Amino acid sequence: GEAVPAAQKSSWTSFLKSLAGFTGDLSSMTAPPFILSPTSLTEFPAYWCERPELFAMIADGKTEEDRALAVLRWFISTLKGQYTSRNESMGSEKKPLNPVLGELFYGYWPESKERGGKTTLVVEQVSHHPPITAYRIANDAKGVVLTGHNAQKTSFSGGSIIVKQVGHAVLTVALPSGEKEEYLITLPRLRIDGLWYGSPYIELAETSFIQSSTGWLSTIEYKGKGYFSGKSHSFKATVTPANVSQSTHVIEGTWHTTSKDNRTNAQFHDVTTPKEEVTVTSIDEQGEWESRRLWHGVAKGIREGDFDSAAKDKSRIENEQRQRRRDETAAGTKWELKHFEHIDSCPVYERLGKMFSANPPTEDAYVYLNNGPDA
Ligand code: 0T9
C-alpha cells in the first residue's frame, strides 16, 4: 500500500480483509481516515450537468437523430466528472459521506446566452438503508429535464470492488411542436481497482443504454486497458434508429478525453476543456437538512486532519438519526419525503425498456413533486 500513510497501514489492511468477505452496503463500513472524502453522495448528481450547455443543446437538435446524438454527447461528457473527479481533486477515489435520510442538496448553474436558461438541481436522500439518492435537473427555458435515482449493489472480486448501479434516469425534452420526447438512461457497472496500493480508481465495464421514445437507441460498451484501443476509460457507442440493427453511427474514444464518429471521422465529444461546477448557497444560508450544513463539522475535521472531531460529529449525526427512527416507530409515523414520491414501477422504464429488452424489465422510481426551492 504505497499511498497509505504509515500510521494507517494496518487499519487499511484490515479494511481490505473485511471487504473480501463482504456483500451488502459498503457505505456503512468504517474505513481509515486517509480514504475519507468530505463530500456526501447527495452532491454527486451535480456531475450530470457540469457542462450545462451540452444539456441545453439537446433541445436544439432539428431531427430525432440529432437529438439522440446530442443526448449521447451530453451523457458521455458527464462520465469524466462522475468517475475521475475525486482522483483529480484528492489524488484517488475516496469514500464519500453516507447521506442521512432526508438529506438535501440544492444548486444551480446560472443562465447564459448559450444555454438559454438557469439550470436547477434538487437532490434528496430518499432511503438510508440501503442508500438511495433521487435527483432532478431542469433547464425550464429549454424544456430539458432529467430525473433519476441511484443505489449500488457492491461485491468484492479479484481484489476489486464491483459496483452494480441500481436505478436509472429519464430525460425529457419538450419540443417546440408541443410533443415530448423521452430517453431512458441506464447506468454502467464500475470496478474499483488500485485498492491494494491505497489509491483506488474507477474503471467502467459492460454496457449501458440510452433508449429514446423515437426509437433511436445508443448502446455504450465500456472497456479498460487492454481492450478496443488498449487504453483505460475506452468506450464504443453504436447509435441505431428504430427497427434497424445496422448502426448509423459508431463512436469510439476514451470518455475522459475525446471521441470520434467513425463514419465521418469528426470529433464527437471533448472534455479536455474546463467544466462548470454547480453553484450552491453559502452554508450559513442553508437549512439544517442541506448536505454541506449538515456535514459541516465532519467535513471540516476530514479536511483539516482532525479525525477525532470528525468522528465525534459523525457519531452525533448518526445518533440523532437513530433517535429519530425510534421516535417514529414509537409514534407509529413514517419519515415523509420532501421533493419526491416513490412509485413501484416507472412507466417510462416499462415502455422504453421493452424496446431494448432492459434487464430487469421493470424498476421503481421517484417522481418529482415540483416543489424545489425554485418552484
Ligand atoms: C452515482 C458514482 C456513484 C454514485 C458512487 C461506489 C461509490 C458510491 C457510489 C456510483 C454517481 O452518478 C457516480 C461515482 C462514484 C461511486 C463511489 C465510488 C466509491 O468508492 C463508493 C463506494 C461506496 C465506496 O466508498 C467504497 C470504499 C472506498 C474505500 C473505496 C474508495
XYZ file of C-alpha atoms and ligand atoms in Angstrom:
406
model
C 0.000 0.000 0.000
C 2.295 2.839 -1.200
C -0.324 5.575 -0.897
C -1.269 4.560 2.629
C 0.156 6.728 5.456
C 2.441 4.642 7.689
C 0.201 5.030 10.742
C -2.842 3.708 8.846
C -1.236 0.681 7.117
C -2.672 -1.895 9.469
C -6.145 -0.380 9.537
C -6.125 -0.269 5.706
C -5.118 -3.938 5.606
C -7.899 -4.935 7.963
C -10.352 -2.808 5.974
C -9.352 -4.710 2.808
C -9.684 -8.017 4.644
C -13.182 -7.184 5.799
C -14.054 -6.218 2.210
C -13.064 -9.659 0.978
C -15.956 -11.448 2.600
C -18.368 -8.634 2.048
C -21.728 -8.271 0.345
C -24.233 -5.523 1.016
C -23.940 -1.905 1.973
C -20.325 -0.776 1.687
C -21.147 2.784 2.567
C -21.778 1.898 6.204
C -18.338 0.283 6.672
C -15.760 2.139 8.704
C -12.657 2.996 6.702
C -9.332 4.537 7.737
C -9.188 8.369 7.748
C -6.859 8.818 4.745
C -9.517 7.408 2.395
C -12.427 9.556 3.636
C -13.910 12.249 1.436
C -15.567 15.334 2.968
C -18.328 15.219 0.334
C -21.666 13.470 0.689
C -23.110 11.245 -2.047
C -26.072 13.666 -2.298
C -23.719 16.045 -4.144
C -22.929 13.528 -6.886
C -25.985 14.153 -9.102
C -24.437 17.549 -9.923
C -21.984 15.658 -12.159
C -24.843 15.250 -14.637
C -24.759 18.904 -15.511
C -21.221 20.260 -15.270
C -21.401 21.074 -18.966
C -24.770 22.802 -18.864
C -24.575 23.971 -22.467
C -24.441 20.335 -23.684
C -27.535 19.613 -21.573
C -29.338 22.657 -23.005
C -28.268 21.911 -26.596
C -30.271 18.689 -26.627
C -33.333 20.849 -27.271
C -31.734 22.447 -30.340
C -31.432 19.203 -32.321
C -33.528 19.548 -35.500
C -34.195 15.835 -36.062
C -34.753 12.770 -33.893
C -31.297 11.598 -34.930
C -29.688 14.940 -33.992
C -31.295 14.830 -30.559
C -30.345 11.187 -29.939
C -26.732 12.143 -30.725
C -26.946 15.252 -28.523
C -28.188 13.161 -25.588
C -25.352 10.684 -26.107
C -22.793 13.516 -26.354
C -24.047 15.092 -23.110
C -24.126 11.679 -21.355
C -20.573 10.687 -22.386
C -19.349 14.145 -21.405
C -20.562 13.648 -17.807
C -18.521 10.466 -17.239
C -15.194 12.164 -16.574
C -16.714 14.176 -13.732
C -18.727 11.263 -12.348
C -15.872 8.781 -12.280
C -12.495 10.553 -12.226
C -13.012 13.876 -10.462
C -12.117 12.636 -6.956
C -8.823 11.355 -8.363
C -8.190 14.790 -9.818
C -9.143 16.786 -6.739
C -8.000 14.427 -3.957
C -5.442 12.140 -5.610
C -7.595 8.988 -5.588
C -11.152 7.767 -5.289
C -12.337 8.321 -1.711
C -15.173 7.059 0.435
C -17.986 9.613 0.253
C -20.028 10.592 3.306
C -23.026 8.297 3.634
C -26.102 10.568 3.417
C -28.791 10.546 6.099
C -32.455 10.032 5.248
C -33.944 13.357 4.183
C -30.600 14.983 3.399
C -30.964 17.642 0.694
C -28.664 19.209 -1.859
C -29.740 22.213 -3.917
C -27.788 24.035 -6.564
C -27.943 25.715 -9.938
C -25.967 26.779 -12.985
C -26.673 30.393 -13.878
C -28.275 31.270 -17.193
C -26.130 32.293 -20.115
C -26.633 33.055 -23.778
C -25.525 29.600 -24.969
C -27.658 27.638 -22.562
C -30.811 29.738 -22.621
C -31.869 29.490 -19.018
C -30.905 28.766 -15.457
C -30.454 25.066 -14.746
C -31.590 23.914 -11.319
C -30.707 20.847 -9.253
C -32.763 19.255 -6.465
C -31.390 16.187 -4.653
C -32.931 14.240 -1.777
C -31.710 11.177 0.077
C -34.854 9.052 -0.154
C -33.519 5.987 1.676
C -30.726 5.470 4.164
C -30.677 1.707 4.294
C -29.970 0.897 1.507
C -28.700 4.329 0.440
C -30.827 5.727 -2.404
C -30.449 9.228 -3.818
C -33.125 10.869 -6.007
C -32.472 13.920 -8.163
C -33.937 16.259 -10.720
C -32.145 18.683 -13.026
C -34.086 21.116 -15.187
C -33.444 23.808 -17.727
C -37.022 25.057 -17.972
C -36.349 27.670 -20.639
C -35.048 24.897 -22.922
C -37.553 22.280 -21.818
C -34.863 19.745 -20.867
C -35.399 17.796 -17.631
C -33.515 14.875 -16.078
C -34.991 12.820 -13.220
C -33.392 9.774 -11.669
C -32.315 7.804 -8.667
C -29.217 5.898 -7.695
C -28.348 2.976 -5.493
C -25.492 0.486 -5.566
C -25.026 -3.240 -5.090
C -21.432 -3.940 -4.232
C -19.343 -7.084 -4.105
C -15.660 -7.936 -3.982
C -13.864 -9.970 -6.614
C -10.242 -10.442 -7.632
C -9.032 -7.621 -5.408
C -11.525 -5.119 -6.807
C -14.848 -3.758 -5.637
C -17.547 -4.422 -8.225
C -20.399 -1.924 -8.158
C -23.648 -2.633 -9.927
C -25.596 0.575 -10.193
C -29.263 0.175 -9.401
C -31.647 2.813 -10.702
C -31.990 4.728 -13.927
C -32.566 8.223 -15.240
C -35.202 9.658 -17.549
C -34.501 12.678 -19.695
C -37.431 14.526 -21.253
C -37.300 17.143 -23.975
C -40.318 19.349 -24.626
C -40.262 20.050 -28.362
C -41.485 23.331 -29.914
C -44.279 21.278 -31.575
C -45.687 20.596 -28.114
C -44.620 16.964 -28.264
C -42.475 15.395 -25.577
C -39.536 13.120 -26.291
C -38.266 10.756 -23.597
C -34.952 8.999 -23.094
C -34.389 6.120 -20.700
C -30.806 6.082 -19.435
C -29.309 3.027 -17.755
C -26.070 3.149 -15.775
C -22.752 1.358 -16.281
C -21.073 -1.073 -13.947
C -17.992 0.080 -12.052
C -14.891 -1.670 -10.900
C -12.835 -0.025 -8.179
C -9.185 -1.002 -8.697
C -5.968 0.069 -7.010
C -7.233 -0.857 -3.535
C -4.147 -2.801 -2.563
C -1.977 0.278 -3.088
C -4.381 2.528 -1.222
C -5.062 4.566 -4.361
C -8.442 3.452 -5.645
C -9.726 4.499 -9.068
C -12.773 3.598 -11.121
C -12.974 1.742 -14.412
C -16.294 1.327 -16.195
C -17.391 -2.049 -17.522
C -20.024 -3.813 -19.602
C -22.826 -1.926 -21.341
C -25.301 0.862 -20.715
C -28.159 2.099 -22.892
C -29.972 5.265 -23.875
C -33.348 4.447 -25.411
C -35.352 7.239 -26.992
C -39.133 7.210 -27.331
C -38.470 7.929 -31.032
C -36.880 4.507 -31.370
C -33.262 5.676 -31.551
C -31.033 3.557 -29.306
C -27.483 4.200 -28.124
C -25.590 1.165 -26.858
C -22.448 2.078 -24.976
C -19.785 -0.522 -24.283
C -17.057 0.236 -21.754
C -13.578 -1.268 -21.628
C -10.413 -0.640 -19.672
C -6.761 -1.122 -20.511
C -6.000 -3.881 -22.980
C -9.268 -3.915 -24.960
C -10.566 -1.935 -28.011
C -7.886 0.732 -28.224
C -5.817 -0.671 -25.386
C -6.414 2.446 -23.310
C -8.135 2.922 -19.952
C -11.581 4.504 -19.948
C -12.352 3.383 -23.511
C -15.844 3.198 -24.899
C -17.597 2.340 -28.105
C -21.131 3.559 -28.728
C -23.407 2.476 -31.519
C -26.427 4.564 -32.431
C -29.285 2.887 -34.286
C -32.708 4.046 -35.466
C -35.925 2.149 -34.651
C -36.216 -1.390 -36.030
C -32.827 -1.285 -37.708
C -29.997 -3.398 -36.446
C -27.352 -1.803 -38.673
C -25.942 1.115 -36.693
C -25.911 4.570 -38.234
C -23.081 5.869 -36.075
C -20.214 4.195 -34.291
C -18.411 6.427 -31.841
C -15.119 5.438 -30.261
C -12.732 7.068 -27.877
C -11.933 7.485 -24.211
C -14.659 9.056 -22.126
C -12.277 11.177 -20.026
C -10.783 12.837 -23.151
C -12.241 12.783 -26.668
C -14.008 10.527 -29.153
C -14.731 10.373 -32.877
C -17.621 9.336 -35.055
C -16.092 6.553 -37.203
C -18.232 7.298 -40.240
C -17.428 10.972 -40.596
C -14.159 10.929 -38.668
C -15.408 14.098 -36.936
C -14.779 14.699 -33.247
C -17.796 13.610 -31.200
C -17.049 14.764 -27.670
C -14.263 16.657 -25.922
C -13.964 17.009 -22.160
C -10.405 18.322 -22.074
C -11.861 21.837 -21.651
C -12.904 23.220 -18.217
C -16.206 22.180 -16.677
C -18.504 24.327 -14.566
C -19.247 23.226 -11.021
C -22.672 23.725 -9.532
C -23.373 26.945 -7.591
C -24.509 26.353 -4.005
C -25.650 28.901 -1.377
C -23.247 29.520 1.484
C -23.506 27.188 4.481
C -24.883 29.819 6.840
C -27.796 30.403 4.470
C -28.600 26.692 4.203
C -31.324 24.822 6.054
C -30.382 22.179 8.625
C -31.060 19.281 6.212
C -28.882 20.652 3.473
C -25.844 18.492 2.914
C -22.987 20.953 3.388
C -24.568 22.428 6.517
C -25.445 19.022 7.958
C -21.939 17.575 7.418
C -20.070 20.819 8.079
C -18.276 19.658 11.241
C -17.369 16.248 9.820
C -16.123 17.721 6.536
C -14.029 20.307 8.391
C -12.443 17.588 10.544
C -11.604 15.475 7.483
C -10.168 18.448 5.566
C -8.055 19.626 8.484
C -6.887 16.174 9.522
C -8.723 16.430 12.845
C -10.241 12.956 12.646
C -11.286 12.847 16.290
C -13.599 15.787 15.907
C -14.796 14.392 12.534
C -15.641 11.061 14.172
C -17.347 12.755 17.110
C -19.581 14.856 14.916
C -20.345 11.860 12.689
C -21.494 9.902 15.769
C -23.664 12.808 16.851
C -25.398 12.842 13.430
C -25.828 9.060 13.438
C -27.218 9.028 16.983
C -29.695 11.759 16.133
C -30.818 9.673 13.154
C -31.250 6.537 15.276
C -33.261 8.515 17.828
C -35.476 9.929 15.092
C -36.208 6.425 13.750
C -37.007 5.197 17.287
C -39.363 8.139 17.839
C -41.119 7.403 14.550
C -41.560 3.742 15.451
C -42.923 4.688 18.872
C -45.331 7.225 17.374
C -46.306 4.902 14.513
C -45.311 7.532 11.966
C -43.068 7.386 8.920
C -40.486 9.811 7.574
C -42.073 11.864 4.774
C -40.074 12.594 1.650
C -39.973 16.251 0.739
C -39.500 16.531 -3.036
C -40.207 13.046 -4.399
C -42.856 10.352 -4.294
C -41.936 6.689 -4.635
C -43.685 4.603 -7.299
C -43.282 0.827 -7.628
C -42.990 0.805 -11.372
C -41.630 3.563 -13.589
C -43.927 3.901 -16.641
C -41.121 5.241 -18.862
C -38.846 2.360 -17.895
C -41.696 -0.095 -18.634
C -42.384 1.391 -22.053
C -38.888 2.181 -23.321
C -37.150 -0.705 -21.566
C -39.125 -3.149 -23.752
C -37.568 -1.651 -26.882
C -34.117 -2.996 -25.955
C -35.167 -5.807 -23.583
C -33.972 -3.990 -20.490
C -32.946 -6.182 -17.598
C -34.727 -6.055 -15.145
C -37.950 -5.444 -17.141
C -39.372 -3.072 -14.526
C -37.871 -0.697 -11.984
C -39.281 1.588 -9.329
C -38.781 5.348 -9.436
C -39.141 8.622 -7.566
C -41.490 11.184 -9.088
C -40.563 14.815 -8.559
C -43.215 16.801 -6.685
C -42.400 20.115 -8.346
C -41.685 21.853 -5.068
C -37.971 22.584 -5.205
C -36.584 25.888 -3.912
C -37.060 27.479 -7.349
C -40.559 26.141 -7.966
C -23.611 7.889 -8.530
C -20.747 7.496 -8.704
C -21.528 6.643 -7.746
C -22.821 7.374 -7.355
C -20.683 6.377 -6.446
C -19.231 3.198 -5.353
C -19.140 4.524 -4.627
C -20.534 5.011 -4.245
C -21.366 5.365 -5.498
C -21.876 5.335 -8.452
C -22.766 8.837 -9.391
O -23.517 9.245 -10.502
C -21.485 8.149 -9.836
C -19.411 7.660 -8.609
C -18.568 7.040 -7.586
C -19.251 5.920 -6.790
C -18.494 5.647 -5.486
C -17.038 5.248 -5.564
C -16.830 4.565 -4.214
O -15.782 4.148 -3.855
C -18.112 4.440 -3.457
C -18.141 3.208 -2.520
C -19.425 3.078 -1.709
C -17.002 3.295 -1.508
O -16.885 4.277 -0.829
C -16.037 2.123 -1.446
C -14.980 2.193 -0.362
C -13.747 3.026 -0.615
C -12.685 2.729 0.416
C -13.116 2.917 -1.993
C -12.616 4.269 -2.369
